[in-house]
mmCIF file of C-alpha atoms in Angstrom:
data_model
loop_
_atom_site.group_PDB
_atom_site.id
_atom_site.type_symbol
_atom_site.label_atom_id
_atom_site.label_comp_id
_atom_site.label_asym_id
_atom_site.label_seq_id
_atom_site.Cartn_x
_atom_site.Cartn_y
_atom_site.Cartn_z
ATOM 1 C CA MET A 8 20.994 -14.507 -106.064
ATOM 2 C CA MET A 9 24.164 -14.710 -104.106
ATOM 3 C CA LYS A 10 23.828 -10.947 -103.230
ATOM 4 C CA LYS A 11 20.252 -11.659 -101.822
ATOM 5 C CA VAL A 12 21.535 -14.561 -99.535
ATOM 6 C CA MET A 13 24.299 -12.229 -98.193
ATOM 7 C CA LEU A 14 21.822 -9.461 -97.564
ATOM 8 C CA ILE A 15 19.455 -11.782 -95.797
ATOM 9 C CA SER A 16 22.193 -13.196 -93.642
ATOM 10 C CA ALA A 17 23.474 -9.775 -92.782
ATOM 11 C CA VAL A 18 19.987 -8.872 -91.657
ATOM 12 C CA SER A 19 19.703 -11.993 -89.714
ATOM 13 C CA LEU A 20 22.918 -11.368 -88.056
ATOM 14 C CA SER A 21 22.114 -7.908 -87.162
ATOM 15 C CA LEU A 22 18.744 -8.884 -85.586
ATOM 16 C CA VAL A 23 20.470 -11.615 -83.618
ATOM 17 C CA LEU A 24 23.094 -9.143 -82.380
ATOM 18 C CA GLY A 25 20.402 -6.562 -81.561
ATOM 19 C CA SER A 26 18.441 -9.110 -79.620
ATOM 20 C CA CYS A 27 21.545 -10.179 -77.435
ATOM 21 C CA VAL A 28 22.223 -6.594 -76.574
ATOM 22 C CA SER A 29 18.722 -5.831 -75.462
ATOM 23 C CA LYS A 30 18.576 -8.967 -73.279
ATOM 24 C CA LYS A 31 21.767 -7.868 -71.486
ATOM 25 C CA LYS A 32 20.597 -4.430 -70.873
ATOM 26 C CA TYR A 33 17.269 -6.158 -69.506
ATOM 27 C CA THR A 34 19.147 -8.371 -67.207
ATOM 28 C CA GLU A 35 21.106 -5.252 -66.075
ATOM 29 C CA ILE A 36 18.004 -3.320 -65.392
ATOM 30 C CA GLU A 37 16.379 -6.426 -63.699
ATOM 31 C CA ASN A 38 19.366 -6.748 -61.494
ATOM 32 C CA GLU A 39 19.315 -2.975 -60.565
ATOM 33 C CA LEU A 40 15.553 -3.327 -59.771
ATOM 34 C CA ASP A 41 16.051 -6.348 -57.495
ATOM 35 C CA ASN A 42 18.768 -4.334 -55.780
ATOM 36 C CA THR A 43 16.403 -1.462 -55.370
ATOM 37 C CA ARG A 44 13.789 -3.571 -53.998
ATOM 38 C CA SER A 45 16.283 -5.063 -51.463
ATOM 39 C CA GLU A 46 17.340 -1.666 -50.381
ATOM 40 C CA LEU A 47 13.639 -0.581 -50.165
ATOM 41 C CA MET A 48 12.853 -3.526 -47.926
ATOM 42 C CA LYS A 49 15.936 -2.857 -45.733
ATOM 43 C CA THR A 50 14.913 0.660 -45.445
ATOM 44 C CA ARG A 51 11.360 -0.292 -44.494
ATOM 45 C CA VAL A 52 12.666 -2.681 -41.752
ATOM 46 C CA ALA A 53 15.018 0.059 -40.454
ATOM 47 C CA LYS A 54 11.984 2.491 -40.399
ATOM 48 C CA GLU A 55 9.916 -0.025 -38.511
ATOM 49 C CA ASP A 56 12.720 -0.632 -36.001
ATOM 50 C CA CYS A 57 13.138 3.199 -35.637
ATOM 51 C CA GLU A 58 9.450 3.525 -34.956
ATOM 52 C CA GLU A 59 9.500 0.722 -32.459
ATOM 53 C CA LYS A 60 12.298 2.148 -30.519
ATOM 54 C CA TYR A 61 10.643 5.635 -30.799
ATOM 55 C CA GLY A 62 7.654 4.258 -29.296
ATOM 56 C CA LYS A 63 9.513 2.604 -26.362
ATOM 57 C CA VAL A 64 11.054 6.067 -25.843
ATOM 58 C CA GLN A 65 7.891 7.722 -25.844
ATOM 59 C CA GLU A 66 6.494 5.212 -23.377
ATOM 60 C CA GLN A 67 9.502 5.842 -21.088
ATOM 61 C CA VAL A 68 9.062 9.506 -21.398
ATOM 62 C CA SER A 69 5.232 9.242 -20.444
ATOM 63 C CA ASN A 70 6.045 6.933 -17.463
ATOM 64 C CA TYR A 71 8.713 9.496 -16.394
ATOM 65 C CA TYR A 72 6.113 12.327 -16.467
ATOM 66 C CA ALA A 73 3.566 10.140 -14.579
ATOM 67 C CA LYS A 74 6.172 9.576 -11.922
ATOM 68 C CA ILE A 75 6.906 13.304 -11.763
ATOM 69 C CA ASN A 76 3.295 14.095 -11.427
ATOM 70 C CA SER A 77 2.847 11.530 -8.773
ATOM 71 C CA LEU A 78 5.784 12.856 -6.801
ATOM 72 C CA GLN A 79 4.398 16.436 -7.354
ATOM 73 C CA GLU A 80 1.055 15.462 -5.889
ATOM 74 C CA GLU A 81 2.587 13.607 -2.851
ATOM 75 C CA SER A 82 4.625 16.710 -2.141
ATOM 76 C CA ASP A 83 1.660 18.926 -2.463
ATOM 77 C CA GLN A 84 -0.116 16.698 -0.001
ATOM 78 C CA LYS A 85 2.855 16.888 2.548
ATOM 79 C CA LEU A 86 2.997 20.634 2.121
ATOM 80 C CA GLU A 87 -0.802 20.845 2.757
ATOM 81 C CA MET A 88 -0.324 18.693 6.018
ATOM 82 C CA VAL A 89 2.660 20.809 7.053
ATOM 83 C CA ASP A 90 0.331 24.007 6.412
ATOM 84 C CA ASN A 91 -2.300 22.489 8.544
ATOM 85 C CA ILE A 92 -0.064 21.683 11.418
ATOM 86 C CA ALA A 93 1.497 25.103 11.140
ATOM 87 C CA ALA A 94 -1.961 26.613 11.376
ATOM 88 C CA MET A 95 -3.166 24.666 14.489
ATOM 89 C CA SER A 96 -5.002 26.815 17.037
ATOM 90 C CA VAL A 97 -3.370 28.477 19.829
ATOM 91 C CA LYS A 98 -5.675 26.625 22.146
ATOM 92 C CA SER A 99 -4.281 23.389 20.657
ATOM 93 C CA LYS A 100 -0.805 24.437 21.018
ATOM 94 C CA GLU A 101 -1.266 25.346 24.693
ATOM 95 C CA ALA A 102 -3.067 22.026 25.348
ATOM 96 C CA MET A 103 -0.139 20.322 23.757
ATOM 97 C CA ARG A 104 2.391 22.064 25.923
ATOM 98 C CA LYS A 105 0.365 21.207 29.217
ATOM 99 C CA THR A 106 0.164 17.576 28.001
ATOM 100 C CA LEU A 107 3.862 17.223 27.111
ATOM 101 C CA ALA A 108 4.891 18.643 30.543
ATOM 102 C CA LYS A 109 3.385 15.419 32.097
ATOM 103 C CA VAL A 110 4.891 13.056 29.632
ATOM 104 C CA ASP A 111 7.770 10.889 31.049
ATOM 105 C CA PRO A 112 11.214 12.653 29.764
ATOM 106 C CA GLU A 113 12.364 9.484 28.325
ATOM 107 C CA LYS A 114 9.499 9.319 25.923
ATOM 108 C CA LEU A 115 10.401 12.655 24.661
ATOM 109 C CA LYS A 116 13.963 12.070 23.718
ATOM 110 C CA GLY A 117 12.987 11.090 20.117
ATOM 111 C CA VAL A 118 10.843 14.102 19.698
ATOM 112 C CA GLU A 119 12.227 16.360 16.940
ATOM 113 C CA THR A 120 9.373 17.861 14.982
ATOM 114 C CA LEU A 121 5.802 19.403 15.804
ATOM 115 C CA SER A 122 4.368 16.356 14.121
ATOM 116 C CA ASP A 123 6.324 14.129 16.732
ATOM 117 C CA SER A 124 5.069 16.305 19.653
ATOM 118 C CA ILE A 125 1.683 16.013 18.549
ATOM 119 C CA ASP A 126 2.003 12.208 18.299
ATOM 120 C CA VAL A 127 3.230 11.863 21.781
ATOM 121 C CA ALA A 128 0.663 14.274 23.266
ATOM 122 C CA ILE A 129 -2.240 12.367 21.629
ATOM 123 C CA SER A 130 -0.561 8.997 22.756
ATOM 124 C CA TYR A 131 -0.555 10.125 26.381
ATOM 125 C CA ASN A 132 -4.072 11.691 26.309
ATOM 126 C CA LEU A 133 -5.647 8.405 24.824
ATOM 127 C CA THR A 134 -3.681 6.226 27.319
ATOM 128 C CA GLN A 135 -4.839 8.325 30.130
ATOM 129 C CA SER A 136 -8.494 8.157 29.051
ATOM 130 C CA LEU A 137 -8.700 4.507 27.867
ATOM 131 C CA ASN A 138 -7.054 2.801 30.732
ATOM 132 C CA GLU A 139 -7.756 5.539 33.429
ATOM 133 C CA GLY A 140 -4.403 5.933 34.384
ATOM 134 C CA GLU A 141 -3.320 2.229 34.625
ATOM 135 C CA ASP A 142 -0.549 1.182 32.180
ATOM 136 C CA GLU A 143 -1.216 -2.498 32.419
ATOM 137 C CA GLY A 144 -2.414 -4.333 29.307
ATOM 138 C CA ILE A 145 -2.964 -1.320 27.101
ATOM 139 C CA ASP A 146 -0.351 0.048 24.615
ATOM 140 C CA ILE A 147 -1.002 3.090 22.664
ATOM 141 C CA HIS A 148 1.336 4.257 19.995
ATOM 142 C CA VAL A 149 0.751 7.140 17.546
ATOM 143 C CA ASP A 150 2.629 7.670 14.364
ATOM 144 C CA GLN A 151 1.654 10.437 11.815
ATOM 145 C CA THR A 152 -1.877 10.602 13.145
ATOM 146 C CA VAL A 153 -2.383 6.840 12.873
ATOM 147 C CA VAL A 154 -3.407 5.486 16.297
ATOM 148 C CA GLN A 155 -2.434 1.992 17.196
ATOM 149 C CA ILE A 156 -3.986 0.525 20.209
ATOM 150 C CA THR A 157 -2.720 -2.793 21.424
ATOM 151 C CA ILE A 158 -4.750 -4.575 24.143
ATOM 152 C CA SER A 159 -3.730 -7.696 26.051
ATOM 153 C CA ASP A 160 -6.037 -10.618 25.529
ATOM 154 C CA GLU A 161 -6.009 -10.870 29.386
ATOM 155 C CA LEU A 162 -8.369 -7.707 29.380
ATOM 156 C CA LEU A 163 -10.528 -8.946 26.522
ATOM 157 C CA PHE A 164 -10.962 -12.755 26.545
ATOM 158 C CA LYS A 165 -10.644 -15.902 28.694
ATOM 159 C CA SER A 166 -8.002 -18.207 27.781
ATOM 160 C CA GLY A 167 -8.838 -20.065 24.376
ATOM 161 C CA SER A 168 -12.049 -18.196 24.111
ATOM 162 C CA TYR A 169 -13.359 -15.552 21.865
ATOM 163 C CA TRP A 170 -16.217 -14.461 24.055
ATOM 164 C CA VAL A 171 -15.550 -10.761 25.083
ATOM 165 C CA ASN A 172 -15.124 -10.263 28.734
ATOM 166 C CA PRO A 173 -17.875 -7.875 29.985
ATOM 167 C CA ARG A 174 -15.081 -5.865 32.041
ATOM 168 C CA ALA A 175 -13.754 -4.749 28.666
ATOM 169 C CA ASN A 176 -16.983 -2.863 27.776
ATOM 170 C CA ARG A 177 -15.863 0.394 29.288
ATOM 171 C CA LEU A 178 -12.655 0.265 27.494
ATOM 172 C CA LEU A 179 -14.384 -0.575 24.034
ATOM 173 C CA GLU A 180 -17.076 2.111 24.714
ATOM 174 C CA LYS A 181 -14.371 4.781 24.791
ATOM 175 C CA ILE A 182 -12.693 3.472 21.681
ATOM 176 C CA ALA A 183 -16.191 3.429 20.043
ATOM 177 C CA LYS A 184 -16.547 7.192 20.936
ATOM 178 C CA VAL A 185 -13.282 8.189 19.352
ATOM 179 C CA VAL A 186 -14.217 6.138 16.180
ATOM 180 C CA LYS A 187 -17.848 7.742 15.936
ATOM 181 C CA SER A 188 -16.193 11.160 16.251
ATOM 182 C CA GLU A 189 -15.339 10.936 12.610
ATOM 183 C CA PRO A 190 -17.448 8.868 10.161
ATOM 184 C CA SER A 191 -14.578 8.763 7.533
ATOM 185 C CA MET A 192 -12.320 6.924 9.770
ATOM 186 C CA GLU A 193 -11.575 3.267 9.011
ATOM 187 C CA VAL A 194 -10.740 1.003 12.104
ATOM 188 C CA LEU A 195 -8.787 -2.291 11.601
ATOM 189 C CA VAL A 196 -9.310 -4.773 14.515
ATOM 190 C CA GLU A 197 -6.621 -7.349 14.381
ATOM 191 C CA GLY A 198 -6.399 -10.580 16.389
ATOM 192 C CA HIS A 199 -3.026 -12.117 17.342
ATOM 193 C CA THR A 200 -2.427 -15.374 19.226
ATOM 194 C CA ASP A 201 0.580 -17.329 20.611
ATOM 195 C CA ASN A 202 1.875 -20.428 18.886
ATOM 196 C CA GLN A 203 0.240 -22.901 21.265
ATOM 197 C CA THR A 204 -1.801 -25.593 19.694
ATOM 198 C CA ILE A 205 -5.487 -25.525 19.996
ATOM 199 C CA VAL A 206 -7.004 -28.206 22.225
ATOM 200 C CA LYS A 207 -7.843 -31.368 20.354
ATOM 201 C CA ASP A 208 -11.518 -31.684 19.474
ATOM 202 C CA SER A 209 -12.121 -27.971 20.450
ATOM 203 C CA TYR A 210 -14.727 -25.820 18.675
ATOM 204 C CA LEU A 211 -11.860 -23.905 17.338
ATOM 205 C CA GLU A 212 -9.989 -25.282 14.238
ATOM 206 C CA ASP A 213 -6.565 -23.570 14.859
ATOM 207 C CA ASN A 214 -5.034 -20.264 15.843
ATOM 208 C CA TRP A 215 -6.149 -18.730 12.456
ATOM 209 C CA ASP A 216 -9.695 -19.444 13.526
ATOM 210 C CA LEU A 217 -9.220 -18.111 17.106
ATOM 211 C CA SER A 218 -7.579 -14.945 15.947
ATOM 212 C CA VAL A 219 -10.265 -14.058 13.248
ATOM 213 C CA ARG A 220 -13.115 -14.958 15.705
ATOM 214 C CA ARG A 221 -11.701 -12.655 18.519
ATOM 215 C CA ALA A 222 -11.256 -9.730 15.906
ATOM 216 C CA THR A 223 -14.823 -10.496 14.758
ATOM 217 C CA SER A 224 -16.251 -10.395 18.231
ATOM 218 C CA ILE A 225 -14.596 -7.028 19.204
ATOM 219 C CA VAL A 226 -16.050 -5.594 15.856
ATOM 220 C CA ARG A 227 -19.685 -7.079 16.735
ATOM 221 C CA VAL A 228 -19.416 -5.329 20.156
ATOM 222 C CA LEU A 229 -18.266 -2.068 18.698
ATOM 223 C CA GLN A 230 -21.119 -2.228 15.919
ATOM 224 C CA ASP A 231 -23.981 -3.799 17.921
ATOM 225 C CA LYS A 232 -23.342 -2.428 21.387
ATOM 226 C CA TYR A 233 -21.915 0.900 20.815
ATOM 227 C CA LYS A 234 -23.349 1.630 17.328
ATOM 228 C CA VAL A 235 -20.217 2.108 15.218
ATOM 229 C CA ASP A 236 -20.994 2.003 11.695
ATOM 230 C CA GLY A 237 -20.047 -1.225 10.094
ATOM 231 C CA LYS A 238 -18.659 0.501 7.064
ATOM 232 C CA GLN A 239 -15.801 1.903 9.243
ATOM 233 C CA LEU A 240 -14.837 -1.507 10.631
ATOM 234 C CA ILE A 241 -12.414 -4.252 9.397
ATOM 235 C CA ALA A 242 -11.875 -7.606 11.266
ATOM 236 C CA SER A 243 -8.711 -9.595 10.437
ATOM 237 C CA GLY A 244 -6.656 -12.374 12.096
ATOM 238 C CA ARG A 245 -2.894 -12.876 11.980
ATOM 239 C CA SER A 246 -2.725 -16.112 13.939
ATOM 240 C CA SER A 247 0.614 -16.449 15.625
ATOM 241 C CA TYR A 248 2.645 -15.188 12.755
ATOM 242 C CA MET A 249 3.306 -11.491 14.039
ATOM 243 C CA PRO A 250 4.786 -12.247 17.416
ATOM 244 C CA LEU A 251 6.039 -9.465 19.707
ATOM 245 C CA GLU A 252 8.196 -11.658 21.902
ATOM 246 C CA ASP A 253 9.607 -15.214 21.867
ATOM 247 C CA ASN A 254 6.917 -17.944 22.249
ATOM 248 C CA SER A 255 9.232 -20.166 24.086
ATOM 249 C CA THR A 256 8.402 -18.327 27.535
ATOM 250 C CA ALA A 257 5.105 -17.963 29.320
ATOM 251 C CA GLU A 258 5.773 -14.205 29.536
ATOM 252 C CA GLY A 259 6.505 -14.006 25.685
ATOM 253 C CA ARG A 260 3.339 -15.957 24.893
ATOM 254 C CA GLU A 261 1.302 -13.710 27.030
ATOM 255 C CA SER A 262 2.546 -10.763 25.160
ATOM 256 C CA ASN A 263 1.835 -12.312 21.933
ATOM 257 C CA ARG A 264 -1.817 -12.880 22.803
ATOM 258 C CA ARG A 265 -3.442 -9.574 22.033
ATOM 259 C CA THR A 266 -5.833 -7.597 19.964
ATOM 260 C CA ARG A 267 -4.422 -4.460 17.923
ATOM 261 C CA ILE A 268 -6.819 -1.750 16.945
ATOM 262 C CA VAL A 269 -5.624 0.636 14.297
ATOM 263 C CA ILE A 270 -7.493 4.097 13.967
ATOM 264 C CA LEU A 271 -7.029 6.618 11.017
ATOM 265 C CA PRO A 272 -8.616 9.895 12.070
ATOM 266 C CA ASN A 273 -8.206 13.175 10.025
ATOM 267 C CA LEU A 274 -6.044 15.862 11.333
ATOM 268 C CA ASP A 275 -8.674 18.261 12.669
ATOM 269 C CA LYS A 276 -10.222 15.401 14.795
ATOM 270 C CA PHE A 277 -6.679 14.456 15.856
ATOM 271 C CA LEU A 278 -5.754 17.795 17.238
ATOM 272 C CA ALA A 279 -9.289 17.979 18.965
ATOM 273 C CA MET A 280 -8.051 15.087 21.030
ATOM 274 C CA LEU A 281 -5.566 17.390 22.467
ATOM 275 C CA GLU A 282 -8.133 19.679 23.772
ATOM 276 C CA SER A 283 -10.607 17.176 25.229
#
């Protein structure tokens, strides 16, 4: 009997000891599993971080390529323009030489390139054509084939009015002919005023109102009277906020009251102006 009891006790102790060892190993395995899971999570986070950084790098590379392509296109366009200028006809070059011979030497001091010479020649021709030899009231500036014609309001309007003076019709007719020579041109008519307050109880609200109405009046004459396509015309007003001179003097205010007409012809039509 005693032997049986001892045998049962030994077996029980063995089972208990075996159970304890298995639990310890299980705990160790479980800890290792947790550590593995933690490392895996860190690896996933690091991978996502790398993917995000890689995406940003890819985006930067794409932007750089886009800029490079844009610069290349701009360079190609400039080269094409240079080729066109270089290929101008002998007749155009001869006309330009004759025109430049008439230009005031002071105005030729800043001329360095063929493009500059064309700008000066066209400016001279347009000035002679539009103001018929008179320099008062009209200023013409050409820069890279963009024609800017600034006209004193004394030639176009009565003081405080947006009704176009009939004596301006000949000038506007000539401008209309230039514009109609190239249907793809866009023409901006921009009204400017001095800083004087509009008369109280006037039909005009303020200088914004006056500058826009004056620009619109010129646009209507070009479209309705001289048949310029309305799609080519843009009317805008700048009020008194782009002065040329100080508004504190009568002479300065007179200079600031003006209408600016900006014409963008293509190069072929631009060169044709030399030969006309």
